[in-house]
mmCIF file of N, CA and C in Angstrom:
data_model
loop_
_atom_site.group_PDB
_atom_site.id
_atom_site.type_symbol
_atom_site.label_atom_id
_atom_site.label_comp_id
_atom_site.label_asym_id
_atom_site.label_seq_id
_atom_site.Cartn_x
_atom_site.Cartn_y
_atom_site.Cartn_z
ATOM 1 N N UNK K 891 -38.993 38.279 61.064
ATOM 2 C CA UNK K 891 -38.082 38.769 62.087
ATOM 3 C C UNK K 891 -38.349 40.255 62.321
ATOM 4 N N UNK K 892 -38.280 40.658 63.552
ATOM 5 C CA UNK K 892 -38.504 42.055 63.912
ATOM 6 C C UNK K 892 -37.158 42.701 64.242
ATOM 7 N N UNK K 893 -36.975 43.936 63.783
ATOM 8 C CA UNK K 893 -35.708 44.630 63.979
ATOM 9 C C UNK K 893 -35.875 45.767 64.972
ATOM 10 N N UNK K 894 -34.899 45.909 65.835
ATOM 11 C CA UNK K 894 -34.889 46.998 66.802
ATOM 12 C C UNK K 894 -34.527 48.287 66.071
ATOM 13 N N UNK K 895 -35.384 49.295 66.192
ATOM 14 C CA UNK K 895 -35.129 50.564 65.522
ATOM 15 C C UNK K 895 -34.960 51.655 66.557
ATOM 16 N N UNK K 896 -34.075 52.571 66.250
ATOM 17 C CA UNK K 896 -33.809 53.698 67.143
ATOM 18 C C UNK K 896 -34.819 54.801 66.849
ATOM 19 N N UNK K 897 -35.688 55.147 67.793
ATOM 20 C CA UNK K 897 -36.679 56.196 67.531
ATOM 21 C C UNK K 897 -36.046 57.556 67.246
ATOM 22 N N UNK K 898 -34.814 57.765 67.683
ATOM 23 C CA UNK K 898 -34.130 59.037 67.411
ATOM 24 C C UNK K 898 -33.797 59.177 65.926
ATOM 25 N N UNK K 899 -33.503 58.061 65.261
ATOM 26 C CA UNK K 899 -33.225 58.092 63.819
ATOM 27 C C UNK K 899 -34.486 58.527 63.077
ATOM 28 N N UNK K 900 -35.598 57.901 63.388
ATOM 29 C CA UNK K 900 -36.866 58.254 62.751
ATOM 30 C C UNK K 900 -37.199 59.726 62.992
ATOM 31 N N UNK K 901 -37.083 60.162 64.226
ATOM 32 C CA UNK K 901 -37.412 61.553 64.570
ATOM 33 C C UNK K 901 -36.507 62.527 63.819
ATOM 34 N N UNK K 902 -35.221 62.229 63.736
ATOM 35 C CA UNK K 902 -34.275 63.127 63.054
ATOM 36 C C UNK K 902 -34.590 63.208 61.568
ATOM 37 N N UNK K 903 -34.816 62.061 60.952
ATOM 38 C CA UNK K 903 -35.093 62.031 59.505
ATOM 39 C C UNK K 903 -36.367 62.819 59.197
ATOM 40 N N UNK K 904 -37.402 62.619 59.988
ATOM 41 C CA UNK K 904 -38.654 63.342 59.760
ATOM 42 C C UNK K 904 -38.478 64.845 59.966
ATOM 43 N N UNK K 905 -37.736 65.219 60.990
ATOM 44 C CA UNK K 905 -37.500 66.644 61.238
ATOM 45 C C UNK K 905 -36.705 67.258 60.087
ATOM 46 N N UNK K 906 -35.681 66.565 59.652
ATOM 47 C CA UNK K 906 -34.835 67.056 58.555
ATOM 48 C C UNK K 906 -35.636 67.221 57.259
ATOM 49 N N UNK K 907 -36.582 66.336 57.020
ATOM 50 C CA UNK K 907 -37.394 66.405 55.801
ATOM 51 C C UNK K 907 -38.340 67.605 55.810
ATOM 52 N N UNK K 908 -38.664 68.103 56.983
ATOM 53 C CA UNK K 908 -39.505 69.302 57.123
ATOM 54 C C UNK K 908 -40.826 69.206 56.360
ATOM 55 N N UNK K 909 -41.443 68.030 56.421
ATOM 56 C CA UNK K 909 -42.763 67.881 55.816
ATOM 57 C C UNK K 909 -42.782 67.635 54.328
ATOM 58 N N UNK K 910 -41.617 67.384 53.719
ATOM 59 C CA UNK K 910 -41.546 67.142 52.273
ATOM 60 C C UNK K 910 -40.937 65.771 52.008
ATOM 61 N N UNK K 911 -41.515 65.080 51.039
ATOM 62 C CA UNK K 911 -40.987 63.787 50.618
ATOM 63 C C UNK K 911 -39.595 64.000 50.034
ATOM 64 N N UNK K 912 -38.632 63.192 50.472
ATOM 65 C CA UNK K 912 -37.261 63.352 49.994
ATOM 66 C C UNK K 912 -37.049 62.757 48.600
ATOM 67 N N UNK K 913 -38.064 62.123 48.047
ATOM 68 C CA UNK K 913 -37.954 61.611 46.688
ATOM 69 C C UNK K 913 -38.642 62.544 45.697
ATOM 70 N N UNK K 914 -39.943 62.762 45.856
ATOM 71 C CA UNK K 914 -40.679 63.578 44.879
ATOM 72 C C UNK K 914 -40.735 65.062 45.247
ATOM 73 N N UNK K 915 -40.287 65.414 46.432
ATOM 74 C CA UNK K 915 -40.255 66.792 46.923
ATOM 75 C C UNK K 915 -41.637 67.411 47.156
ATOM 76 N N UNK K 916 -42.687 66.609 47.109
ATOM 77 C CA UNK K 916 -44.025 67.119 47.409
ATOM 78 C C UNK K 916 -44.225 67.185 48.916
ATOM 79 N N UNK K 917 -45.152 68.045 49.325
ATOM 80 C CA UNK K 917 -45.514 68.108 50.733
ATOM 81 C C UNK K 917 -46.133 66.789 51.169
ATOM 82 N N UNK K 918 -46.024 66.487 52.465
ATOM 83 C CA UNK K 918 -46.690 65.312 53.016
ATOM 84 C C UNK K 918 -48.166 65.364 52.639
ATOM 85 N N UNK K 919 -48.800 64.222 52.394
ATOM 86 C CA UNK K 919 -50.174 64.227 51.890
ATOM 87 C C UNK K 919 -51.226 64.684 52.901
ATOM 88 N N UNK K 920 -50.906 64.623 54.193
ATOM 89 C CA UNK K 920 -51.855 65.057 55.216
ATOM 90 C C UNK K 920 -51.122 65.238 56.539
ATOM 91 N N UNK K 921 -51.816 65.823 57.494
ATOM 92 C CA UNK K 921 -51.278 65.977 58.848
ATOM 93 C C UNK K 921 -51.842 64.870 59.717
ATOM 94 N N UNK K 922 -51.023 64.374 60.635
ATOM 95 C CA UNK K 922 -51.468 63.350 61.569
ATOM 96 C C UNK K 922 -52.394 63.964 62.612
ATOM 97 N N UNK K 923 -52.982 63.132 63.452
ATOM 98 C CA UNK K 923 -53.849 63.610 64.534
ATOM 99 C C UNK K 923 -53.091 64.555 65.464
ATOM 100 N N UNK K 924 -51.760 64.406 65.523
ATOM 101 C CA UNK K 924 -50.919 65.272 66.349
ATOM 102 C C UNK K 924 -50.530 66.559 65.626
ATOM 103 N N UNK K 925 -50.952 66.701 64.379
ATOM 104 C CA UNK K 925 -50.650 67.898 63.612
ATOM 105 C C UNK K 925 -49.311 67.860 62.898
ATOM 106 N N UNK K 926 -48.689 66.692 62.828
ATOM 107 C CA UNK K 926 -47.398 66.535 62.150
ATOM 108 C C UNK K 926 -47.607 66.055 60.714
ATOM 109 N N UNK K 927 -46.738 66.480 59.783
ATOM 110 C CA UNK K 927 -46.837 65.981 58.405
ATOM 111 C C UNK K 927 -46.624 64.462 58.383
ATOM 112 N N UNK K 928 -47.460 63.743 57.646
ATOM 113 C CA UNK K 928 -47.334 62.290 57.572
ATOM 114 C C UNK K 928 -46.359 61.901 56.473
ATOM 115 N N UNK K 929 -45.215 61.387 56.885
ATOM 116 C CA UNK K 929 -44.226 60.798 55.994
ATOM 117 C C UNK K 929 -43.769 59.495 56.630
ATOM 118 N N UNK K 930 -43.291 58.579 55.810
ATOM 119 C CA UNK K 930 -42.809 57.287 56.286
ATOM 120 C C UNK K 930 -41.300 57.220 56.127
ATOM 121 N N UNK K 931 -40.630 56.663 57.128
ATOM 122 C CA UNK K 931 -39.171 56.533 57.068
ATOM 123 C C UNK K 931 -38.828 55.193 56.410
ATOM 124 N N UNK K 932 -37.975 55.269 55.403
ATOM 125 C CA UNK K 932 -37.577 54.097 54.616
ATOM 126 C C UNK K 932 -36.066 53.929 54.688
ATOM 127 N N UNK K 933 -35.619 52.700 54.901
ATOM 128 C CA UNK K 933 -34.179 52.389 54.896
ATOM 129 C C UNK K 933 -33.773 52.028 53.468
ATOM 130 N N UNK K 934 -32.803 52.729 52.926
ATOM 131 C CA UNK K 934 -32.372 52.492 51.549
ATOM 132 C C UNK K 934 -31.807 51.091 51.383
ATOM 133 N N UNK K 935 -30.942 50.672 52.284
ATOM 134 C CA UNK K 935 -30.556 49.263 52.352
ATOM 135 C C UNK K 935 -31.366 48.699 53.495
ATOM 136 N N UNK K 936 -32.276 47.826 53.187
ATOM 137 C CA UNK K 936 -33.224 47.312 54.164
ATOM 138 C C UNK K 936 -32.509 46.678 55.356
ATOM 139 N N UNK K 937 -33.108 46.818 56.522
ATOM 140 C CA UNK K 937 -32.548 46.212 57.729
ATOM 141 C C UNK K 937 -32.397 44.707 57.555
ATOM 142 N N UNK K 938 -33.354 44.078 56.883
ATOM 143 C CA UNK K 938 -33.307 42.629 56.648
ATOM 144 C C UNK K 938 -32.118 42.223 55.779
ATOM 145 N N UNK K 939 -31.585 43.183 55.023
ATOM 146 C CA UNK K 939 -30.435 42.918 54.153
ATOM 147 C C UNK K 939 -29.127 43.390 54.780
ATOM 148 N N UNK K 940 -29.160 43.696 56.080
ATOM 149 C CA UNK K 940 -27.956 44.127 56.772
ATOM 150 C C UNK K 940 -27.745 45.628 56.793
ATOM 151 N N UNK K 941 -28.740 46.392 56.363
ATOM 152 C CA UNK K 941 -28.631 47.847 56.396
ATOM 153 C C UNK K 941 -28.656 48.375 57.816
ATOM 154 N N UNK K 942 -28.072 49.538 58.006
ATOM 155 C CA UNK K 942 -28.001 50.124 59.342
ATOM 156 C C UNK K 942 -29.218 51.014 59.603
ATOM 157 N N UNK K 943 -29.569 51.136 60.868
ATOM 158 C CA UNK K 943 -30.643 52.042 61.287
ATOM 159 C C UNK K 943 -29.990 53.361 61.662
ATOM 160 N N UNK K 944 -29.575 54.096 60.629
ATOM 161 C CA UNK K 944 -28.866 55.360 60.814
ATOM 162 C C UNK K 944 -29.458 56.410 59.878
ATOM 163 N N UNK K 945 -29.161 57.671 60.167
ATOM 164 C CA UNK K 945 -29.676 58.752 59.322
ATOM 165 C C UNK K 945 -29.031 58.762 57.945
ATOM 166 N N UNK K 946 -27.908 58.097 57.781
ATOM 167 C CA UNK K 946 -27.243 58.039 56.475
ATOM 168 C C UNK K 946 -27.825 56.935 55.590
ATOM 169 N N UNK K 947 -28.759 56.141 56.135
ATOM 170 C CA UNK K 947 -29.395 55.055 55.390
ATOM 171 C C UNK K 947 -30.917 55.176 55.405
ATOM 172 N N UNK K 948 -31.446 56.290 55.861
ATOM 173 C CA UNK K 948 -32.899 56.427 55.991
ATOM 174 C C UNK K 948 -33.378 57.745 55.389
ATOM 175 N N UNK K 949 -34.549 57.681 54.767
ATOM 176 C CA UNK K 949 -35.146 58.866 54.158
ATOM 177 C C UNK K 949 -36.627 58.923 54.508
ATOM 178 N N UNK K 950 -37.195 60.119 54.419
ATOM 179 C CA UNK K 950 -38.617 60.320 54.649
ATOM 180 C C UNK K 950 -39.323 60.347 53.299
ATOM 181 N N UNK K 951 -40.344 59.517 53.163
ATOM 182 C CA UNK K 951 -41.070 59.401 51.899
ATOM 183 C C UNK K 951 -42.567 59.550 52.103
ATOM 184 N N UNK K 952 -43.240 60.100 51.099
ATOM 185 C CA UNK K 952 -44.699 60.070 51.094
ATOM 186 C C UNK K 952 -45.109 58.611 50.859
ATOM 187 N N UNK K 953 -46.334 58.236 51.202
ATOM 188 C CA UNK K 953 -46.753 56.842 51.031
ATOM 189 C C UNK K 953 -46.612 56.323 49.595
ATOM 190 N N UNK K 954 -46.891 57.159 48.595
ATOM 191 C CA UNK K 954 -46.767 56.699 47.204
ATOM 192 C C UNK K 954 -45.322 56.369 46.856
ATOM 193 N N UNK K 955 -44.403 57.264 47.196
ATOM 194 C CA UNK K 955 -42.993 56.999 46.904
ATOM 195 C C UNK K 955 -42.486 55.794 47.704
ATOM 196 N N UNK K 956 -42.958 55.647 48.933
ATOM 197 C CA UNK K 956 -42.526 54.516 49.753
ATOM 198 C C UNK K 956 -42.923 53.196 49.086
ATOM 199 N N UNK K 957 -44.151 53.115 48.607
ATOM 200 C CA UNK K 957 -44.595 51.889 47.915
ATOM 201 C C UNK K 957 -43.780 51.685 46.648
ATOM 202 N N UNK K 958 -43.488 52.783 45.934
ATOM 203 C CA UNK K 958 -42.702 52.652 44.711
ATOM 204 C C UNK K 958 -41.309 52.095 45.007
ATOM 205 N N UNK K 959 -40.714 52.517 46.120
ATOM 206 C CA UNK K 959 -39.385 52.003 46.477
ATOM 207 C C UNK K 959 -39.419 50.517 46.795
ATOM 208 N N UNK K 960 -40.562 50.011 47.206
ATOM 209 C CA UNK K 960 -40.668 48.577 47.485
ATOM 210 C C UNK K 960 -41.114 47.769 46.270
ATOM 211 N N UNK K 961 -41.971 48.334 45.429
ATOM 212 C CA UNK K 961 -42.609 47.537 44.380
ATOM 213 C C UNK K 961 -42.483 48.096 42.970
ATOM 214 N N UNK K 962 -41.965 49.288 42.800
ATOM 215 C CA UNK K 962 -41.959 49.937 41.495
ATOM 216 C C UNK K 962 -40.896 49.427 40.533
ATOM 217 N N UNK K 963 -41.182 49.561 39.258
ATOM 218 C CA UNK K 963 -40.241 49.174 38.203
ATOM 219 C C UNK K 963 -38.986 50.039 38.224
ATOM 220 N N UNK K 964 -39.145 51.297 38.664
ATOM 221 C CA UNK K 964 -38.014 52.226 38.598
ATOM 222 C C UNK K 964 -37.305 52.408 39.936
ATOM 223 N N UNK K 965 -37.455 51.442 40.850
ATOM 224 C CA UNK K 965 -36.863 51.632 42.175
ATOM 225 C C UNK K 965 -35.345 51.767 42.130
ATOM 226 N N UNK K 966 -34.679 51.076 41.232
ATOM 227 C CA UNK K 966 -33.215 51.168 41.162
ATOM 228 C C UNK K 966 -32.782 52.558 40.709
ATOM 229 N N UNK K 967 -33.423 53.085 39.676
ATOM 230 C CA UNK K 967 -33.046 54.420 39.204
ATOM 231 C C UNK K 967 -33.430 55.493 40.222
ATOM 232 N N UNK K 968 -34.552 55.313 40.923
ATOM 233 C CA UNK K 968 -34.954 56.258 41.973
ATOM 234 C C UNK K 968 -33.939 56.252 43.106
ATOM 235 N N UNK K 969 -33.445 55.088 43.448
ATOM 236 C CA UNK K 969 -32.444 54.968 44.505
ATOM 237 C C UNK K 969 -31.166 55.700 44.107
ATOM 238 N N UNK K 970 -30.715 55.515 42.880
ATOM 239 C CA UNK K 970 -29.522 56.201 42.398
ATOM 240 C C UNK K 970 -29.719 57.717 42.411
ATOM 241 N N UNK K 971 -30.908 58.162 42.042
ATOM 242 C CA UNK K 971 -31.233 59.584 42.037
ATOM 243 C C UNK K 971 -31.136 60.162 43.459
ATOM 244 N N UNK K 972 -31.633 59.417 44.436
ATOM 245 C CA UNK K 972 -31.572 59.887 45.827
ATOM 246 C C UNK K 972 -30.137 60.027 46.311
ATOM 247 N N UNK K 973 -29.303 59.039 46.021
ATOM 248 C CA UNK K 973 -27.898 59.119 46.434
ATOM 249 C C UNK K 973 -27.220 60.323 45.793
ATOM 250 N N UNK K 974 -27.625 60.653 44.573
ATOM 251 C CA UNK K 974 -27.024 61.783 43.878
ATOM 252 C C UNK K 974 -27.452 63.143 44.408
ATOM 253 N N UNK K 975 -28.678 63.245 44.914
ATOM 254 C CA UNK K 975 -29.173 64.555 45.328
ATOM 255 C C UNK K 975 -29.117 64.801 46.829
ATOM 256 N N UNK K 976 -28.858 63.795 47.636
ATOM 257 C CA UNK K 976 -28.863 63.975 49.088
ATOM 258 C C UNK K 976 -27.501 63.583 49.658
ATOM 259 N N UNK K 977 -26.713 64.561 50.038
ATOM 260 C CA UNK K 977 -25.336 64.313 50.473
ATOM 261 C C UNK K 977 -25.218 63.597 51.815
ATOM 262 N N UNK K 978 -26.287 63.528 52.613
ATOM 263 C CA UNK K 978 -26.181 62.832 53.895
ATOM 264 C C UNK K 978 -26.236 61.317 53.729
ATOM 265 N N UNK K 979 -26.756 60.855 52.593
ATOM 266 C CA UNK K 979 -26.922 59.418 52.381
ATOM 267 C C UNK K 979 -25.604 58.757 51.998
ATOM 268 N N UNK K 980 -25.350 57.622 52.608
ATOM 269 C CA UNK K 980 -24.132 56.856 52.316
ATOM 270 C C UNK K 980 -24.548 55.466 51.860
ATOM 271 N N UNK K 981 -24.051 55.097 50.702
ATOM 272 C CA UNK K 981 -24.372 53.770 50.148
ATOM 273 C C UNK K 981 -23.755 52.683 51.031
ATOM 274 N N UNK K 982 -24.570 51.723 51.388
ATOM 275 C CA UNK K 982 -24.095 50.603 52.219
ATOM 276 C C UNK K 982 -24.001 49.341 51.404
#
């Protein structure tokens, strides 16, 4: 199933992150062809699980952290850490 996403949410989250991964705090690993820092927007509660496409449920991640949030052993503790350090995030 494909989910409709608001491009303004993605743009806001990326701008707010200012080129830094919101999990590991490292700079984006490279610049895109447009000269923008490459980060991926991740929904903390996945859209497929009823999560909202809002800035309070989305974060900017480097590719390594993004994969870890999907497949890593420590994804639950990483998620809790994010909620604790980022006041804009709201648990859904």
